[in-house]
PDB file of C-alpha atoms in Angstrom:
ATOM      1  CA  MET A 170     -47.470  31.390 -91.598  1.00 32.00           C
ATOM      2  CA  ARG A 171     -48.859  34.845 -90.902  1.00 35.00           C
ATOM      3  CA  ARG A 172     -50.320  35.109 -87.438  1.00 34.00           C
ATOM      4  CA  SER A 173     -51.521  38.152 -85.476  1.00 33.00           C
ATOM      5  CA  GLY A 174     -50.094  40.524 -88.062  1.00 38.00           C
ATOM      6  CA  ALA A 175     -46.626  38.945 -88.020  1.00 48.00           C
ATOM      7  CA  ILE A 176     -44.489  39.280 -91.134  1.00 61.00           C
ATOM      8  CA  ASN A 177     -43.912  36.127 -93.149  1.00 81.00           C
ATOM      9  CA  PRO A 178     -40.238  35.166 -92.710  1.00 92.00           C
ATOM     10  CA  THR A 179     -37.819  35.146 -95.600  1.00 95.00           C
ATOM     11  CA  LEU A 180     -36.425  31.771 -96.608  1.00 97.00           C
ATOM     12  CA  VAL A 181     -32.666  32.299 -96.870  1.00 98.00           C
ATOM     13  CA  LEU A 182     -31.497  29.305 -98.877  1.00 98.00           C
ATOM     14  CA  THR A 183     -27.891  28.929 -97.768  1.00 98.00           C
ATOM     15  CA  ALA A 184     -25.519  26.855 -99.881  1.00 97.00           C
ATOM     16  CA  HIS A 185     -21.891  26.001 -99.201  1.00 94.00           C
ATOM     17  CA  GLY A 186     -20.546  27.850-102.222  1.00 93.00           C
ATOM     18  CA  SER A 187     -17.867  26.664-104.632  1.00 92.00           C
ATOM     19  CA  LYS A 188     -15.311  27.889-107.134  1.00 91.00           C
ATOM     20  CA  ASP A 189     -17.162  25.703-109.635  1.00 94.00           C
ATOM     21  CA  PRO A 190     -19.942  27.663-111.398  1.00 95.00           C
ATOM     22  CA  ARG A 191     -22.013  24.476-111.793  1.00 96.00           C
ATOM     23  CA  SER A 192     -22.504  24.367-108.042  1.00 95.00           C
ATOM     24  CA  ARG A 193     -23.791  27.943-107.906  1.00 96.00           C
ATOM     25  CA  ALA A 194     -26.079  27.267-110.876  1.00 97.00           C
ATOM     26  CA  ASN A 195     -27.601  24.284-109.082  1.00 98.00           C
ATOM     27  CA  ALA A 196     -28.254  26.335-105.934  1.00 98.00           C
ATOM     28  CA  ARG A 197     -29.972  28.960-108.073  1.00 98.00           C
ATOM     29  CA  ALA A 198     -32.058  26.242-109.733  1.00 98.00           C
ATOM     30  CA  VAL A 199     -33.189  24.967-106.315  1.00 98.00           C
ATOM     31  CA  ALA A 200     -34.140  28.524-105.336  1.00 98.00           C
ATOM     32  CA  ASP A 201     -36.145  28.816-108.559  1.00 98.00           C
ATOM     33  CA  GLN A 202     -37.919  25.551-107.718  1.00 98.00           C
ATOM     34  CA  LEU A 203     -38.875  26.974-104.328  1.00 98.00           C
ATOM     35  CA  VAL A 204     -40.388  30.036-105.963  1.00 97.00           C
ATOM     36  CA  ARG A 205     -42.380  27.861-108.345  1.00 98.00           C
ATOM     37  CA  LEU A 206     -43.697  25.775-105.460  1.00 98.00           C
ATOM     38  CA  ARG A 207     -44.391  28.769-103.193  1.00 97.00           C
ATOM     39  CA  PRO A 208     -44.803  31.871-105.386  1.00 97.00           C
ATOM     40  CA  LYS A 209     -45.689  34.163-102.475  1.00 95.00           C
ATOM     41  CA  LEU A 210     -42.664  33.180-100.396  1.00 96.00           C
ATOM     42  CA  ASP A 211     -39.675  35.536-100.260  1.00 96.00           C
ATOM     43  CA  VAL A 212     -36.722  33.306-101.203  1.00 97.00           C
ATOM     44  CA  ARG A 213     -33.181  34.630-101.139  1.00 97.00           C
ATOM     45  CA  LEU A 214     -30.042  32.713-102.023  1.00 98.00           C
ATOM     46  CA  ALA A 215     -26.856  33.027 -99.943  1.00 97.00           C
ATOM     47  CA  PHE A 216     -23.473  31.308 -99.850  1.00 97.00           C
ATOM     48  CA  LEU A 217     -21.086  30.516 -97.025  1.00 95.00           C
ATOM     49  CA  GLU A 218     -17.914  30.874 -99.093  1.00 91.00           C
ATOM     50  CA  HIS A 219     -16.459  31.269-102.598  1.00 90.00           C
ATOM     51  CA  SER A 220     -19.692  32.699-104.079  1.00 89.00           C
ATOM     52  CA  SER A 221     -21.836  35.763-103.522  1.00 91.00           C
ATOM     53  CA  PRO A 222     -23.996  37.076-102.002  1.00 95.00           C
ATOM     54  CA  SER A 223     -22.710  36.042 -98.606  1.00 94.00           C
ATOM     55  CA  LEU A 224     -25.063  34.971 -95.838  1.00 95.00           C
ATOM     56  CA  ALA A 225     -24.189  38.105 -93.828  1.00 92.00           C
ATOM     57  CA  ASP A 226     -25.004  40.364 -96.786  1.00 93.00           C
ATOM     58  CA  VAL A 227     -28.380  38.724 -97.326  1.00 94.00           C
ATOM     59  CA  LEU A 228     -29.321  38.857 -93.642  1.00 92.00           C
ATOM     60  CA  THR A 229     -28.385  42.518 -93.241  1.00 89.00           C
ATOM     61  CA  SER A 230     -30.361  43.468 -96.356  1.00 87.00           C
ATOM     62  CA  ALA A 231     -33.547  41.660 -95.269  1.00 80.00           C
ATOM     63  CA  ASP A 232     -36.368  43.843 -93.975  1.00 79.00           C
ATOM     64  CA  GLY A 233     -38.007  41.258 -91.738  1.00 82.00           C
ATOM     65  CA  PRO A 234     -37.456  37.964 -89.896  1.00 89.00           C
ATOM     66  CA  GLY A 235     -35.628  35.208 -91.712  1.00 93.00           C
ATOM     67  CA  VAL A 236     -35.084  31.480 -91.576  1.00 96.00           C
ATOM     68  CA  VAL A 237     -31.619  30.398 -92.682  1.00 97.00           C
ATOM     69  CA  THR A 238     -32.350  27.107 -94.420  1.00 98.00           C
ATOM     70  CA  PRO A 239     -29.173  25.174 -95.249  1.00 98.00           C
ATOM     71  CA  LEU A 240     -28.862  23.588 -98.665  1.00 98.00           C
ATOM     72  CA  LEU A 241     -26.644  21.004 -97.006  1.00 98.00           C
ATOM     73  CA  LEU A 242     -27.017  17.257 -96.609  1.00 98.00           C
ATOM     74  CA  ALA A 243     -25.084  16.706 -93.374  1.00 96.00           C
ATOM     75  CA  SER A 244     -25.075  18.466 -90.025  1.00 94.00           C
ATOM     76  CA  ALA A 245     -21.327  18.982 -90.019  1.00 92.00           C
ATOM     77  CA  TYR A 246     -19.113  22.036 -89.422  1.00 90.00           C
ATOM     78  CA  HIS A 247     -20.946  24.475 -91.676  1.00 92.00           C
ATOM     79  CA  ALA A 248     -24.348  23.710 -90.167  1.00 94.00           C
ATOM     80  CA  ARG A 249     -23.236  23.432 -86.537  1.00 93.00           C
ATOM     81  CA  VAL A 250     -20.563  26.147 -86.329  1.00 94.00           C
ATOM     82  CA  ASP A 251     -20.256  28.323 -89.425  1.00 93.00           C
ATOM     83  CA  ILE A 252     -23.895  29.291 -89.959  1.00 96.00           C
ATOM     84  CA  PRO A 253     -24.654  30.050 -86.268  1.00 94.00           C
ATOM     85  CA  ALA A 254     -21.484  32.187 -86.090  1.00 93.00           C
ATOM     86  CA  GLN A 255     -22.385  34.135 -89.201  1.00 91.00           C
ATOM     87  CA  ILE A 256     -25.908  34.744 -87.922  1.00 92.00           C
ATOM     88  CA  ALA A 257     -24.530  35.944 -84.579  1.00 90.00           C
ATOM     89  CA  ASN A 258     -21.975  38.241 -86.183  1.00 87.00           C
ATOM     90  CA  CYS A 259     -24.054  39.771 -88.976  1.00 83.00           C
ATOM     91  CA  GLY A 260     -25.396  42.538 -86.723  1.00 74.00           C
ATOM     92  CA  THR A 261     -28.970  42.363 -87.968  1.00 70.00           C
ATOM     93  CA  THR A 262     -31.741  43.539 -85.672  1.00 57.00           C
ATOM     94  CA  GLN A 263     -34.246  41.231 -87.347  1.00 72.00           C
ATOM     95  CA  GLN A 264     -35.301  37.915 -85.857  1.00 88.00           C
ATOM     96  CA  VAL A 265     -33.329  35.106 -87.512  1.00 93.00           C
ATOM     97  CA  CYS A 266     -33.395  31.388 -86.841  1.00 94.00           C
ATOM     98  CA  GLN A 267     -31.766  28.365 -88.461  1.00 96.00           C
ATOM     99  CA  ALA A 268     -33.530  25.365 -89.964  1.00 98.00           C
ATOM    100  CA  SER A 269     -32.201  21.819 -89.957  1.00 98.00           C
ATOM    101  CA  VAL A 270     -30.117  20.375 -92.773  1.00 98.00           C
ATOM    102  CA  LEU A 271     -31.747  18.151 -95.385  1.00 98.00           C
ATOM    103  CA  GLY A 272     -30.285  14.972 -93.894  1.00 97.00           C
ATOM    104  CA  GLU A 273     -31.007  11.420 -95.033  1.00 97.00           C
ATOM    105  CA  ASP A 274     -34.593  12.252 -96.000  1.00 98.00           C
ATOM    106  CA  ASP A 275     -36.451   9.421 -97.732  1.00 98.00           C
ATOM    107  CA  ARG A 276     -37.411  11.756-100.581  1.00 98.00           C
ATOM    108  CA  LEU A 277     -33.777  12.494-101.310  1.00 98.00           C
ATOM    109  CA  VAL A 278     -32.926   8.797-101.189  1.00 98.00           C
ATOM    110  CA  SER A 279     -35.690   8.201-103.743  1.00 98.00           C
ATOM    111  CA  VAL A 280     -34.089  10.807-106.015  1.00 98.00           C
ATOM    112  CA  LEU A 281     -30.744   9.054-105.626  1.00 98.00           C
ATOM    113  CA  ARG A 282     -32.364   5.727-106.509  1.00 98.00           C
ATOM    114  CA  ARG A 283     -33.864   7.361-109.593  1.00 98.00           C
ATOM    115  CA  ARG A 284     -30.458   8.704-110.610  1.00 98.00           C
ATOM    116  CA  VAL A 285     -29.102   5.144-110.499  1.00 98.00           C
ATOM    117  CA  THR A 286     -31.933   3.787-112.655  1.00 98.00           C
ATOM    118  CA  GLU A 287     -31.292   6.608-115.152  1.00 98.00           C
ATOM    119  CA  LEU A 288     -28.085   4.723-115.989  1.00 97.00           C
ATOM    120  CA  GLY A 289     -30.264   1.909-117.331  1.00 97.00           C
ATOM    121  CA  VAL A 290     -30.089  -0.104-114.109  1.00 97.00           C
ATOM    122  CA  SER A 291     -33.159  -2.205-113.374  1.00 98.00           C
ATOM    123  CA  ARG A 292     -34.400  -2.216-109.795  1.00 97.00           C
ATOM    124  CA  LEU A 293     -34.696  -6.002-110.112  1.00 97.00           C
ATOM    125  CA  ASP A 294     -31.114  -6.622-111.257  1.00 97.00           C
ATOM    126  CA  ASP A 295     -29.476  -8.699-108.516  1.00 97.00           C
ATOM    127  CA  SER A 296     -26.064  -8.366-110.137  1.00 97.00           C
ATOM    128  CA  VAL A 297     -25.867  -4.639-109.287  1.00 98.00           C
ATOM    129  CA  GLY A 298     -23.973  -3.157-106.365  1.00 98.00           C
ATOM    130  CA  VAL A 299     -24.248   0.531-105.521  1.00 98.00           C
ATOM    131  CA  LEU A 300     -21.369   2.547-104.107  1.00 98.00           C
ATOM    132  CA  VAL A 301     -22.838   5.576-102.326  1.00 97.00           C
ATOM    133  CA  VAL A 302     -20.189   8.301-102.162  1.00 97.00           C
ATOM    134  CA  ALA A 303     -20.604  11.306 -99.857  1.00 96.00           C
ATOM    135  CA  ILE A 304     -18.247  14.155 -99.030  1.00 93.00           C
ATOM    136  CA  GLY A 305     -17.617  12.996 -95.475  1.00 91.00           C
ATOM    137  CA  THR A 306     -16.467  14.865 -92.383  1.00 90.00           C
ATOM    138  CA  SER A 307     -14.082  14.440 -89.468  1.00 88.00           C
ATOM    139  CA  ASP A 308     -17.066  13.725 -87.179  1.00 91.00           C
ATOM    140  CA  PRO A 309     -17.697   9.944 -87.063  1.00 91.00           C
ATOM    141  CA  ALA A 310     -21.269  10.439 -85.802  1.00 94.00           C
ATOM    142  CA  VAL A 311     -22.143  12.559 -88.842  1.00 94.00           C
ATOM    143  CA  ASN A 312     -20.583   9.981 -91.162  1.00 94.00           C
ATOM    144  CA  ALA A 313     -22.567   7.250 -89.411  1.00 94.00           C
ATOM    145  CA  ARG A 314     -25.808   9.098 -90.130  1.00 96.00           C
ATOM    146  CA  THR A 315     -24.803   9.495 -93.772  1.00 96.00           C
ATOM    147  CA  GLY A 316     -24.163   5.751 -93.796  1.00 95.00           C
ATOM    148  CA  ARG A 317     -27.893   5.200 -93.400  1.00 97.00           C
ATOM    149  CA  VAL A 318     -28.406   6.231 -97.031  1.00 98.00           C
ATOM    150  CA  ALA A 319     -27.008   3.006 -98.499  1.00 97.00           C
ATOM    151  CA  PRO A 320     -29.413   0.554 -96.772  1.00 97.00           C
ATOM    152  CA  LYS A 321     -32.324   2.912 -97.467  1.00 98.00           C
ATOM    153  CA  LEU A 322     -31.353   2.954-101.123  1.00 98.00           C
ATOM    154  CA  LEU A 323     -31.826  -0.829-101.359  1.00 97.00           C
ATOM    155  CA  ALA A 324     -35.524  -0.619-100.417  1.00 95.00           C
ATOM    156  CA  ASP A 325     -37.820  -1.953-103.160  1.00 93.00           C
ATOM    157  CA  THR A 326     -34.884  -3.198-105.218  1.00 97.00           C
ATOM    158  CA  GLY A 327     -33.245  -6.543-105.836  1.00 97.00           C
ATOM    159  CA  TRP A 328     -29.742  -5.098-105.937  1.00 97.00           C
ATOM    160  CA  ALA A 329     -26.914  -7.195-104.521  1.00 96.00           C
ATOM    161  CA  GLY A 330     -25.879  -4.564-102.019  1.00 96.00           C
ATOM    162  CA  ALA A 331     -24.985  -0.959-101.280  1.00 97.00           C
ATOM    163  CA  THR A 332     -22.209   0.542 -99.210  1.00 96.00           C
ATOM    164  CA  THR A 333     -20.915   4.011 -98.365  1.00 95.00           C
ATOM    165  CA  ALA A 334     -17.551   5.663 -98.940  1.00 95.00           C
ATOM    166  CA  PHE A 335     -16.371   9.222 -98.304  1.00 94.00           C
ATOM    167  CA  ALA A 336     -14.637  11.261-100.960  1.00 92.00           C
ATOM    168  CA  THR A 337     -12.646  13.425 -98.554  1.00 85.00           C
ATOM    169  CA  GLN A 338     -10.982  10.416 -96.975  1.00 74.00           C
ATOM    170  CA  GLN A 339      -8.055   8.617 -98.568  1.00 62.00           C
ATOM    171  CA  GLU A 340      -8.814   7.015-101.904  1.00 53.00           C
ATOM    172  CA  ARG A 341      -8.673   3.583-100.312  1.00 62.00           C
ATOM    173  CA  SER A 342     -12.092   4.390 -98.820  1.00 86.00           C
ATOM    174  CA  LEU A 343     -13.511   4.197-102.341  1.00 93.00           C
ATOM    175  CA  SER A 344     -11.380   1.229-103.358  1.00 93.00           C
ATOM    176  CA  GLU A 345     -12.209  -0.746-100.226  1.00 93.00           C
ATOM    177  CA  ALA A 346     -15.919  -0.062-100.639  1.00 94.00           C
ATOM    178  CA  LEU A 347     -15.729  -1.228-104.248  1.00 96.00           C
ATOM    179  CA  GLY A 348     -13.993  -4.399-103.062  1.00 95.00           C
ATOM    180  CA  ARG A 349     -16.735  -5.056-100.500  1.00 94.00           C
ATOM    181  CA  LEU A 350     -19.391  -4.870-103.182  1.00 96.00           C
ATOM    182  CA  ARG A 351     -17.452  -7.241-105.415  1.00 95.00           C
ATOM    183  CA  ARG A 352     -17.144  -9.724-102.550  1.00 94.00           C
ATOM    184  CA  GLN A 353     -20.899  -9.466-101.986  1.00 90.00           C
ATOM    185  CA  GLY A 354     -21.398 -10.739-105.526  1.00 93.00           C
ATOM    186  CA  ALA A 355     -21.923  -7.492-107.408  1.00 96.00           C
ATOM    187  CA  GLN A 356     -20.965  -7.962-111.034  1.00 96.00           C
ATOM    188  CA  ARG A 357     -21.904  -4.433-112.059  1.00 97.00           C
ATOM    189  CA  VAL A 358     -21.080  -1.587-109.685  1.00 98.00           C
ATOM    190  CA  VAL A 359     -22.362   1.956-110.080  1.00 98.00           C
ATOM    191  CA  VAL A 360     -21.512   5.060-108.079  1.00 98.00           C
ATOM    192  CA  ALA A 361     -24.458   6.909-106.530  1.00 98.00           C
ATOM    193  CA  PRO A 362     -23.120  10.355-105.556  1.00 98.00           C
ATOM    194  CA  TRP A 363     -24.692  11.709-102.364  1.00 98.00           C
ATOM    195  CA  PHE A 364     -24.045  15.239-103.594  1.00 98.00           C
ATOM    196  CA  LEU A 365     -26.477  18.017-104.363  1.00 98.00           C
ATOM    197  CA  ALA A 366     -24.564  19.390-107.336  1.00 97.00           C
ATOM    198  CA  PRO A 367     -21.648  18.851-109.702  1.00 95.00           C
ATOM    199  CA  GLY A 368     -18.369  20.282-108.505  1.00 94.00           C
ATOM    200  CA  LEU A 369     -14.711  19.708-107.801  1.00 93.00           C
ATOM    201  CA  ILE A 370     -15.149  16.820-105.351  1.00 94.00           C
ATOM    202  CA  PRO A 371     -17.736  14.999-107.523  1.00 95.00           C
ATOM    203  CA  ASP A 372     -15.289  15.387-110.410  1.00 96.00           C
ATOM    204  CA  ARG A 373     -12.675  13.592-108.291  1.00 94.00           C
ATOM    205  CA  VAL A 374     -15.138  10.766-107.709  1.00 96.00           C
ATOM    206  CA  GLN A 375     -15.862  10.637-111.443  1.00 97.00           C
ATOM    207  CA  ARG A 376     -12.150  10.196-112.124  1.00 96.00           C
ATOM    208  CA  PHE A 377     -12.085   7.260-109.708  1.00 95.00           C
ATOM    209  CA  ALA A 378     -15.116   5.738-111.455  1.00 97.00           C
ATOM    210  CA  THR A 379     -13.530   6.173-114.862  1.00 97.00           C
ATOM    211  CA  LYS A 380     -10.225   4.675-113.700  1.00 96.00           C
ATOM    212  CA  THR A 381     -11.934   1.622-112.234  1.00 96.00           C
ATOM    213  CA  GLY A 382     -14.317   1.154-115.172  1.00 96.00           C
ATOM    214  CA  ILE A 383     -17.594   1.753-113.315  1.00 97.00           C
ATOM    215  CA  GLU A 384     -20.461   4.112-114.058  1.00 97.00           C
ATOM    216  CA  MET A 385     -21.430   7.140-112.011  1.00 98.00           C
ATOM    217  CA  ALA A 386     -24.939   8.536-111.704  1.00 98.00           C
ATOM    218  CA  ALA A 387     -25.823  12.222-111.662  1.00 98.00           C
ATOM    219  CA  PRO A 388     -26.036  14.146-108.366  1.00 98.00           C
ATOM    220  CA  LEU A 389     -29.387  14.931-106.751  1.00 98.00           C
ATOM    221  CA  GLY A 390     -29.534  18.288-108.515  1.00 98.00           C
ATOM    222  CA  ALA A 391     -32.497  20.657-108.382  1.00 98.00           C
ATOM    223  CA  HIS A 392     -35.131  17.937-108.336  1.00 98.00           C
ATOM    224  CA  ARG A 393     -38.568  18.951-107.098  1.00 98.00           C
ATOM    225  CA  LEU A 394     -38.222  16.619-104.106  1.00 98.00           C
ATOM    226  CA  VAL A 395     -35.068  18.470-103.035  1.00 98.00           C
ATOM    227  CA  ALA A 396     -37.055  21.707-103.008  1.00 98.00           C
ATOM    228  CA  GLU A 397     -39.921  20.061-101.119  1.00 98.00           C
ATOM    229  CA  THR A 398     -37.487  18.872 -98.451  1.00 98.00           C
ATOM    230  CA  VAL A 399     -36.102  22.407 -98.121  1.00 98.00           C
ATOM    231  CA  LEU A 400     -39.638  23.741 -97.656  1.00 98.00           C
ATOM    232  CA  ASP A 401     -40.324  21.173 -94.933  1.00 98.00           C
ATOM    233  CA  ARG A 402     -37.205  22.233 -93.025  1.00 98.00           C
ATOM    234  CA  PHE A 403     -38.243  25.882 -93.397  1.00 98.00           C
ATOM    235  CA  ALA A 404     -41.787  25.164 -92.194  1.00 97.00           C
ATOM    236  CA  ALA A 405     -40.553  23.259 -89.145  1.00 97.00           C
ATOM    237  CA  ALA A 406     -38.181  26.081 -88.157  1.00 96.00           C
ATOM    238  CA  THR A 407     -40.891  28.674 -88.692  1.00 94.00           C
ATOM    239  CA  ALA A 408     -43.341  26.763 -86.512  1.00 93.00           C
ATOM    240  CA  ALA A 409     -40.729  26.499 -83.763  1.00 88.00           C
ATOM    241  CA  GLN A 410     -40.010  30.219 -84.066  1.00 79.00           C
ATOM    242  CA  ILE A 411     -43.700  31.058 -83.687  1.00 78.00           C
ATOM    243  CA  ALA A 412     -44.100  28.690 -80.733  1.00 77.00           C
ATOM    244  CA  ALA A 413     -41.169  30.311 -78.975  1.00 66.00           C
TER     245      ALA A 413
END
């Protein structure tokens, strides 16, 4: 990405941040994956809240252009409002741009499918229903895009069905989604968490799963395909920055 003597931009991996240390540890593990995949790339980890260093601190300490690359699944408030505001207010004189969120990338869906099979679920088991649980947002359009994960998850499987619920909505969202899967003929239901890391909200979902007697898969975590998706978003933003 060096052209005409330009400095390679720093990849500022920007996570939400959490009071739960497991969330921070996962973000660090993703950053480590990026370094392993691209050893010559300057990767710096930043957080929007609860954890340090903050995005503003990382941007002001950088000595060259940067690409703020969100470690976020949905283009909700933090991606559309919070990050642009923090970039605008950090006072850096360096060129900074923002990459797209990870979104409903097929690679991430494949990781989620793998997490389900790690529970001992066969891809050919037509008695299985999968309850995809995401954080959710107040923006219906964003939730609708997240809803694309469930039908994608069914590809190359014989599962009875998959549906989406949102953990930040009332609990009946989870209960109603579980009921839909039962009515579709699912005899065994498993929760597929559309989360990057363990944390307080995933723990709430786990309590629901335990109470209702269903299994819950692991979050996406620091899988190599998560890091590859981050690098793709960084590359696309860098190319756009150069073209501009």
